[in-house]
Amino acid sequence: GAGVSQSPSNKVTEKGKDVELRCDPISGHTALYWYRQSLGQGLEFLIYFQGNSAPDKSGLPSDRFSAERTGGSVSTLTIQRTQQEDSAVYLCASSERWRVPGNTIYFGEGSWLTVV
Amino acid sequence: GQQVMQIPQYQHVQEGEDFTTYCNSSTTLSNIQWYKQRPGGHPVFLIQLVKSGEVKKQKRLTFQFGEAKKNSSLHITATQTTDVGTYFCAGLTTVTNNDMRFGAGTRLTVKP
């Protein structure tokens, strides 16, 4: 697609429920990233994918968080048993290749998650 | 943990004043990129620096990459209200296995 697409753009969920966030990267981009940004805060790295594999999962805050990517394209970030501290904007980004100087990272508009 | 440190966290200036944000890494960077996030928006790429000691300018913005390729700065001359937002640096290290690491960002507010 023309840009990184994320859905839903806004999600309000009850504490304890599971949520699934979707990211559709720019066509042809092999690298995909998930970041979390709490209100007024910086970018917190969660996970990245090179193709379908995720070499680095160290950023995932807890075992309630998981992510997958299939077909080297769409990725889903799943949060189980959501807690109020999970409320944040979840930003997905993609770049053409992995660990190559010069790759620009393109961000989606984000999925705003509110846990009540 | 965070490999790229960015300071200050917040900066409030009067319109017309200059502004600088600094980015530091404990390890050598292959390159560094700068992004701007407007309030309510998402980060947008501004520029990339690759060479040691490189300096690039975009109108009132001046970007520098240190000689040792471990630090970088973004300087805005004569700020305007349109400069409001959070400025992030992002470095590609030669050590980590997790690609671009973003600094925490510097949030700039400009008083008219």
Coordinates of C-alpha atoms in Angstrom, one line a residue:
Chain A
G1 CA 0.0 0.0 0.0
A2 CA 0.9 3.7 -0.1
G3 CA 1.7 3.8 3.6
V4 CA 1.8 1.8 6.8
S5 CA -1.8 1.0 7.7
Q6 CA -2.9 0.2 11.3
S7 CA -6.2 -0.9 12.7
P8 CA -8.1 -0.2 14.7
S9 CA -7.2 3.4 15.0
N10 CA -8.9 3.6 18.4
K11 CA -9.8 0.8 20.8
V12 CA -11.4 1.0 24.2
T13 CA -11.5 -2.2 26.0
E14 CA -12.3 -3.5 29.5
K15 CA -9.6 -4.6 31.8
G16 CA -8.9 -8.3 31.5
K17 CA -10.0 -8.5 27.8
D18 CA -7.7 -9.5 25.0
V19 CA -7.0 -7.1 22.1
E20 CA -5.5 -7.6 18.7
L21 CA -3.8 -4.8 16.8
R22 CA -3.1 -5.1 13.1
C23 CA -0.4 -3.6 11.0
D24 CA -0.1 -3.7 7.2
P25 CA 3.3 -2.4 6.2
I26 CA 4.3 -0.7 3.0
S27 CA 4.4 -3.2 0.2
G28 CA 7.8 -4.8 -0.3
H29 CA 9.2 -3.7 3.1
T30 CA 10.8 -6.6 4.8
A31 CA 11.4 -5.0 8.2
L32 CA 8.5 -4.3 10.5
Y33 CA 8.6 -2.7 13.9
W34 CA 6.2 -2.2 16.8
Y35 CA 6.7 0.6 19.3
R36 CA 4.6 1.8 22.2
Q37 CA 4.2 5.4 23.2
S38 CA 2.4 6.4 26.4
L39 CA 0.9 9.9 26.5
G40 CA 3.6 12.5 26.2
Q41 CA 6.4 9.9 26.4
G42 CA 9.0 8.6 24.0
L43 CA 9.0 5.6 21.8
E44 CA 9.3 2.3 23.6
F45 CA 10.7 -0.5 21.3
L46 CA 8.6 -3.7 21.5
I47 CA 9.6 -6.0 18.8
Y48 CA 10.8 -6.1 15.2
F49 CA 10.4 -8.6 12.4
Q50 CA 12.8 -9.3 9.5
G51 CA 10.5 -11.2 7.2
N52 CA 8.4 -13.5 9.3
S53 CA 11.0 -14.0 12.0
A54 CA 11.5 -11.9 15.1
P55 CA 15.2 -11.9 16.1
D56 CA 14.6 -9.6 19.1
K57 CA 11.6 -10.0 21.4
S58 CA 13.4 -8.4 24.4
G59 CA 11.2 -5.3 24.2
L60 CA 7.9 -7.0 24.9
P61 CA 6.9 -5.8 28.4
S62 CA 5.5 -9.1 29.6
D63 CA 4.3 -12.5 28.5
R64 CA 0.8 -11.0 28.0
F65 CA 2.3 -9.5 24.8
S66 CA 2.9 -11.4 21.7
A67 CA 3.3 -10.6 18.0
E68 CA 3.4 -12.5 14.8
R69 CA 3.9 -11.8 11.2
T70 CA 2.7 -14.1 8.4
G71 CA 3.6 -14.1 4.7
G72 CA 6.2 -11.4 5.3
S73 CA 3.5 -8.8 5.3
V74 CA 0.7 -8.2 7.9
S75 CA 1.6 -8.3 11.5
T76 CA -0.6 -8.6 14.6
L77 CA 0.2 -7.5 18.1
T78 CA -1.8 -9.3 20.7
I79 CA -2.2 -8.2 24.3
Q80 CA -3.9 -10.7 26.6
R81 CA -5.7 -9.8 29.8
T82 CA -5.2 -6.1 29.3
Q83 CA -4.3 -3.9 32.2
Q84 CA -4.8 -0.2 32.5
E85 CA -1.0 0.4 32.2
D86 CA -1.3 -1.0 28.7
S87 CA -3.1 2.1 27.6
A88 CA -0.9 3.8 25.0
V89 CA -0.5 4.4 21.3
Y90 CA 0.9 1.4 19.6
L91 CA 2.9 2.4 16.5
C92 CA 3.8 0.2 13.7
A93 CA 6.6 1.0 11.3
S94 CA 8.3 -0.6 8.3
S95 CA 11.4 -0.2 6.3
E96 CA 12.6 -1.6 3.1
R97 CA 15.4 -3.7 4.5
W98 CA 17.0 -4.7 7.8
R99 CA 20.0 -3.1 9.4
V100 CA 21.0 -1.2 6.3
P101 CA 22.1 2.4 6.7
G102 CA 19.9 4.7 4.8
N103 CA 16.7 2.9 5.4
T104 CA 14.0 5.3 6.4
I105 CA 11.4 4.0 8.9
Y106 CA 7.9 4.9 7.9
F107 CA 5.3 5.0 10.7
G108 CA 1.6 4.3 10.7
E109 CA -0.9 6.5 12.4
G110 CA -1.0 4.3 15.4
S111 CA -3.6 2.4 17.3
W112 CA -4.8 4.3 20.4
L113 CA -5.6 1.7 23.1
T114 CA -7.5 2.7 26.2
V115 CA -8.1 0.1 28.9
V116 CA -10.9 1.0 31.3
Chain B
G1 CA 17.6 -1.2 27.5
Q2 CA 17.9 2.1 25.8
Q3 CA 21.2 2.4 23.9
V4 CA 20.5 5.9 22.6
M5 CA 20.2 8.7 25.1
Q6 CA 18.6 12.0 24.2
I7 CA 18.5 15.3 26.1
P8 CA 16.8 17.4 27.1
Q9 CA 13.5 15.6 27.6
Y10 CA 11.5 18.9 27.4
Q11 CA 12.4 22.3 26.1
H12 CA 10.1 25.4 26.2
V13 CA 11.3 28.4 24.3
Q14 CA 10.0 31.8 23.3
E15 CA 9.3 32.1 19.6
G16 CA 12.5 33.4 17.9
E17 CA 14.8 31.7 20.3
D18 CA 17.1 28.9 19.3
F19 CA 16.7 25.3 20.3
T20 CA 19.1 22.3 20.4
T21 CA 18.6 18.6 21.2
Y22 CA 21.4 16.2 21.7
C23 CA 21.7 12.5 21.1
N24 CA 24.4 10.2 22.5
S25 CA 25.2 6.6 22.1
S26 CA 27.6 4.4 24.1
T27 CA 28.5 2.6 20.9
T28 CA 29.5 3.7 17.5
L29 CA 26.6 4.3 15.2
S30 CA 26.5 3.3 11.5
N31 CA 24.1 6.2 10.9
I32 CA 21.7 8.4 12.7
Q33 CA 18.3 9.6 11.7
W34 CA 16.1 12.3 13.0
Y35 CA 12.3 12.3 13.1
K36 CA 9.7 14.8 14.1
Q37 CA 6.4 14.0 15.7
R38 CA 3.7 16.7 15.7
P39 CA 1.2 16.6 18.6
G40 CA -1.3 13.9 17.9
G41 CA 0.7 12.7 14.9
H42 CA 3.2 10.0 14.2
P43 CA 7.0 10.3 13.7
V44 CA 8.0 11.5 10.3
F45 CA 11.5 11.2 8.9
L46 CA 13.5 14.4 8.7
I47 CA 17.1 13.5 7.7
Q48 CA 19.9 11.0 7.9
L49 CA 23.5 11.4 8.7
V50 CA 26.1 8.8 7.8
K51 CA 29.6 10.3 7.7
S52 CA 31.8 11.2 10.6
G53 CA 31.5 14.9 11.3
E54 CA 28.7 15.4 8.8
V55 CA 26.7 18.5 8.9
K56 CA 23.4 19.0 7.0
K57 CA 21.0 21.9 6.9
Q58 CA 17.3 22.1 6.2
K59 CA 16.3 25.8 6.2
R60 CA 16.5 26.7 9.9
L61 CA 17.4 23.2 11.0
T62 CA 21.1 22.1 11.3
F63 CA 22.0 18.5 12.0
Q64 CA 25.4 17.3 13.0
F65 CA 27.0 13.9 13.4
G66 CA 30.0 13.7 15.7
E67 CA 33.5 12.8 14.7
A68 CA 33.4 9.6 16.7
K69 CA 29.9 8.8 15.3
K70 CA 28.6 8.4 18.8
N71 CA 26.6 11.7 19.1
S72 CA 24.5 13.9 17.1
S73 CA 22.6 17.2 17.5
L74 CA 19.7 19.0 16.0
H75 CA 19.7 22.8 16.2
I76 CA 16.8 25.0 15.2
T77 CA 17.5 28.7 14.6
A78 CA 14.8 31.2 15.5
T79 CA 12.1 28.8 16.4
Q80 CA 8.6 29.2 15.1
T81 CA 5.3 27.9 16.4
T82 CA 5.3 25.4 13.6
D83 CA 8.4 23.8 15.1
V84 CA 6.3 22.5 18.0
G85 CA 6.6 18.7 18.5
T86 CA 8.8 15.9 19.7
Y87 CA 12.1 15.4 18.0
F88 CA 13.5 11.9 18.0
C89 CA 16.9 10.6 17.0
A90 CA 17.3 7.0 15.9
G91 CA 20.6 5.2 15.6
L92 CA 21.7 2.1 13.8
T93 CA 24.4 0.6 15.9
T94 CA 27.1 -1.8 14.8
V95 CA 26.6 -3.9 18.0
T96 CA 23.0 -4.5 18.7
N97 CA 20.9 -7.0 16.9
N98 CA 17.7 -5.0 17.0
D99 CA 18.1 -2.4 14.3
M100 CA 17.2 1.2 14.8
R101 CA 17.0 2.3 18.4
F102 CA 15.1 5.6 19.1
G103 CA 16.0 8.1 21.7
A104 CA 13.3 9.1 24.2
G105 CA 12.7 12.3 22.3
T106 CA 12.8 16.0 23.1
R107 CA 9.5 17.7 23.4
L108 CA 9.6 21.2 22.1
T109 CA 7.0 23.8 22.9
V110 CA 7.2 27.3 21.5
K111 CA 5.5 30.3 23.1
P112 CA 4.3 32.9 20.6

